[in-house]
Amino acid sequence: MPPNPLFSTYRSGENRVTSSTMAVFERIDLALVQELLETATAGAGELPTISFHNQVTIDEAVPDARISARFTWWFETKTVRGAYAGEGHGRSQLRAHMRQLDGDPSARLFVLTPDPVRPAWFTQVDGIPHQVRDRVLWLSFRDLATAIEAAVTNPARLVGEQTRFLL
């Protein structure tokens, strides 16, 4: 499957922003994408992605190594502030999206907005099963930009030229 085009062909602002963000994420190292999302969501904890293990014992057999992966990250982007301030399309849409998390403990829903602070609704999301509430992770455009800036300006981190340019 060809990569998403770097310059979005969508007309809707939300879709353009999401498409361009996904195109960049697709072209950089998954470990860096994971780090950026963990940093930008401040407290989301470690996001499960891929693991590498040597000498894994399974039912008296010991294969030399195992690489495993299992995660699903969903994204919802808003380009106007206050999209979740009151009851309406934004909240209804997220309630529908959150159903994707049920039954998949590795799934996360990232909600990206231009709001300067986390909308109050995210502290007590209603209409959502308790078992998935902690996997709905809000981040602002500023939080993501700050995480990106920290990663690319960290002298201890090697970031390739292409990745630096894309970010």
Short mmCIF file of C-alpha atoms in Angstrom, two decimals:
data_model
loop_
_atom_site.label_atom_id
_atom_site.label_comp_id
_atom_site.label_asym_id
_atom_site.label_seq_id
_atom_site.Cartn_x
_atom_site.Cartn_y
_atom_site.Cartn_z
CA MET A 1 0.00 0.00 0.00
CA PRO A 2 1.49 3.39 -0.96
CA PRO A 3 2.16 5.85 1.83
CA ASN A 4 -0.28 8.65 2.55
CA PRO A 5 0.58 11.71 0.47
CA LEU A 6 2.58 14.23 2.47
CA PHE A 7 0.40 17.07 1.19
CA SER A 8 -3.20 16.25 1.94
CA THR A 9 -5.82 16.24 -0.79
CA TYR A 10 -8.71 16.60 1.67
CA ARG A 11 -10.79 19.78 1.71
CA SER A 12 -12.03 19.68 5.32
CA GLY A 13 -9.64 21.29 7.81
CA GLU A 14 -9.82 18.44 10.29
CA ASN A 15 -9.16 15.85 7.60
CA ARG A 16 -6.24 17.86 6.15
CA VAL A 17 -4.60 18.18 9.57
CA THR A 18 -5.12 14.51 10.40
CA SER A 19 -3.95 13.32 6.99
CA SER A 20 -0.78 15.41 7.10
CA THR A 21 0.00 14.33 10.66
CA MET A 22 -0.46 10.66 9.75
CA ALA A 23 1.72 11.11 6.64
CA VAL A 24 4.55 12.44 8.83
CA PHE A 25 4.08 9.73 11.47
CA GLU A 26 4.15 7.11 8.72
CA ARG A 27 7.55 8.35 7.52
CA ILE A 28 9.36 8.50 10.86
CA ASP A 29 10.47 5.84 13.32
CA LEU A 30 7.62 4.21 15.27
CA ALA A 31 9.59 4.52 18.50
CA LEU A 32 9.75 8.30 17.99
CA VAL A 33 6.03 8.50 17.22
CA GLN A 34 5.39 6.55 20.43
CA GLU A 35 7.65 8.89 22.42
CA LEU A 36 5.99 12.01 20.98
CA LEU A 37 2.50 10.75 21.85
CA GLU A 38 3.56 9.67 25.35
CA THR A 39 5.14 13.08 25.98
CA ALA A 40 2.29 15.09 24.46
CA THR A 41 -0.40 13.27 26.45
CA ALA A 42 1.52 13.83 29.71
CA GLY A 43 0.72 10.86 31.82
CA ALA A 44 -0.67 8.43 29.30
CA GLY A 45 1.99 6.07 30.52
CA GLU A 46 3.82 3.73 28.25
CA LEU A 47 2.03 3.02 25.01
CA PRO A 48 2.31 -0.65 24.07
CA THR A 49 3.70 -1.17 20.60
CA ILE A 50 6.34 -3.68 19.67
CA SER A 51 8.51 -5.87 21.88
CA PHE A 52 11.72 -7.76 21.26
CA HIS A 53 12.63 -10.72 23.52
CA ASN A 54 15.45 -13.25 23.48
CA GLN A 55 15.17 -16.81 24.76
CA VAL A 56 11.42 -16.88 25.40
CA THR A 57 10.27 -20.05 27.18
CA ILE A 58 6.95 -21.36 25.88
CA ASP A 59 5.68 -24.78 26.99
CA GLU A 60 9.15 -26.29 27.44
CA ALA A 61 10.32 -24.88 24.11
CA VAL A 62 12.77 -21.99 23.99
CA PRO A 63 12.82 -20.21 20.63
CA ASP A 64 15.84 -17.94 20.23
CA ALA A 65 13.81 -14.74 19.91
CA ARG A 66 10.35 -13.26 19.49
CA ILE A 67 9.20 -9.98 18.00
CA SER A 68 5.58 -9.22 18.74
CA ALA A 69 3.28 -6.30 18.14
CA ARG A 70 -0.32 -5.56 18.98
CA PHE A 71 -1.75 -2.11 19.26
CA THR A 72 -4.42 0.08 17.73
CA TRP A 73 -4.25 3.84 17.90
CA TRP A 74 -7.31 5.80 16.81
CA PHE A 75 -7.19 9.57 16.19
CA GLU A 76 -9.84 12.26 16.23
CA THR A 77 -8.84 15.81 15.35
CA LYS A 78 -10.70 19.05 15.90
CA THR A 79 -9.50 22.35 14.44
CA VAL A 80 -11.72 24.68 16.45
CA ARG A 81 -11.48 25.39 20.15
CA GLY A 82 -14.26 24.31 22.45
CA ALA A 83 -15.51 21.40 20.32
CA TYR A 84 -16.18 19.41 23.51
CA ALA A 85 -17.35 22.30 25.72
CA GLY A 86 -21.02 21.34 25.42
CA GLU A 87 -23.22 18.51 24.32
CA GLY A 88 -23.26 18.15 20.55
CA HIS A 89 -21.59 16.61 17.52
CA GLY A 90 -18.08 16.45 19.03
CA ARG A 91 -19.11 14.51 22.12
CA SER A 92 -21.46 12.23 20.20
CA GLN A 93 -18.72 11.50 17.69
CA LEU A 94 -16.23 10.61 20.43
CA ARG A 95 -18.73 8.36 22.20
CA ALA A 96 -19.11 6.43 18.95
CA HIS A 97 -15.33 6.26 18.44
CA MET A 98 -14.75 5.07 22.00
CA ARG A 99 -16.73 1.91 21.28
CA GLN A 100 -13.73 0.82 19.19
CA LEU A 101 -11.71 0.54 22.42
CA ASP A 102 -14.04 -1.95 24.09
CA GLY A 103 -12.60 -5.46 23.96
CA ASP A 104 -9.15 -4.27 22.83
CA PRO A 105 -7.02 -3.39 25.89
CA SER A 106 -4.14 -2.20 23.71
CA ALA A 107 -6.28 0.32 21.80
CA ARG A 108 -6.04 4.06 22.48
CA LEU A 109 -8.05 7.00 21.17
CA PHE A 110 -5.99 10.18 20.78
CA VAL A 111 -8.06 13.37 20.65
CA LEU A 112 -6.09 16.27 19.18
CA THR A 113 -7.50 19.79 19.60
CA PRO A 114 -6.32 23.41 19.54
CA ASP A 115 -7.65 23.97 23.09
CA PRO A 116 -4.93 25.43 25.35
CA VAL A 117 -6.01 23.24 28.29
CA ARG A 118 -7.67 19.86 28.52
CA PRO A 119 -11.43 20.29 28.10
CA ALA A 120 -13.25 19.62 31.38
CA TRP A 121 -15.44 16.96 29.77
CA PHE A 122 -12.42 14.64 29.48
CA THR A 123 -12.11 14.34 33.26
CA GLN A 124 -15.55 12.76 33.56
CA VAL A 125 -16.47 11.52 30.11
CA ASP A 126 -20.12 10.46 30.25
CA GLY A 127 -21.76 7.78 28.17
CA ILE A 128 -18.53 5.80 27.99
CA PRO A 129 -17.82 2.45 29.71
CA HIS A 130 -15.46 2.85 32.69
CA GLN A 131 -13.07 0.22 31.34
CA VAL A 132 -12.09 2.40 28.35
CA ARG A 133 -12.07 5.91 29.86
CA ASP A 134 -8.38 5.87 30.75
CA ARG A 135 -7.50 4.97 27.16
CA VAL A 136 -8.99 8.17 25.72
CA LEU A 137 -6.00 10.51 25.58
CA TRP A 138 -6.40 14.21 24.91
CA LEU A 139 -3.54 16.32 23.57
CA SER A 140 -3.34 19.80 22.17
CA PHE A 141 -1.54 20.96 19.06
CA ARG A 142 0.76 22.88 21.43
CA ASP A 143 1.51 19.72 23.47
CA LEU A 144 2.42 17.84 20.31
CA ALA A 145 4.56 20.73 19.04
CA THR A 146 6.35 20.95 22.40
CA ALA A 147 7.06 17.20 22.36
CA ILE A 148 8.39 17.45 18.80
CA GLU A 149 10.59 20.44 19.66
CA ALA A 150 12.01 18.63 22.70
CA ALA A 151 12.84 15.55 20.62
CA VAL A 152 14.53 17.37 17.74
CA THR A 153 16.51 19.79 19.93
CA ASN A 154 17.73 17.20 22.43
CA PRO A 155 21.50 16.95 21.81
CA ALA A 156 21.56 13.43 23.28
CA ARG A 157 19.06 12.18 20.71
CA LEU A 158 20.03 11.37 17.16
CA VAL A 159 17.30 12.52 14.79
CA GLY A 160 17.91 12.02 11.09
CA GLU A 161 17.74 14.91 8.66
CA GLN A 162 14.57 13.66 6.96
CA THR A 163 12.79 13.14 10.28
CA ARG A 164 13.89 16.55 11.54
CA PHE A 165 12.63 18.16 8.32
CA LEU A 166 9.27 16.36 8.43
CA LEU A 167 8.70 17.22 12.07
#
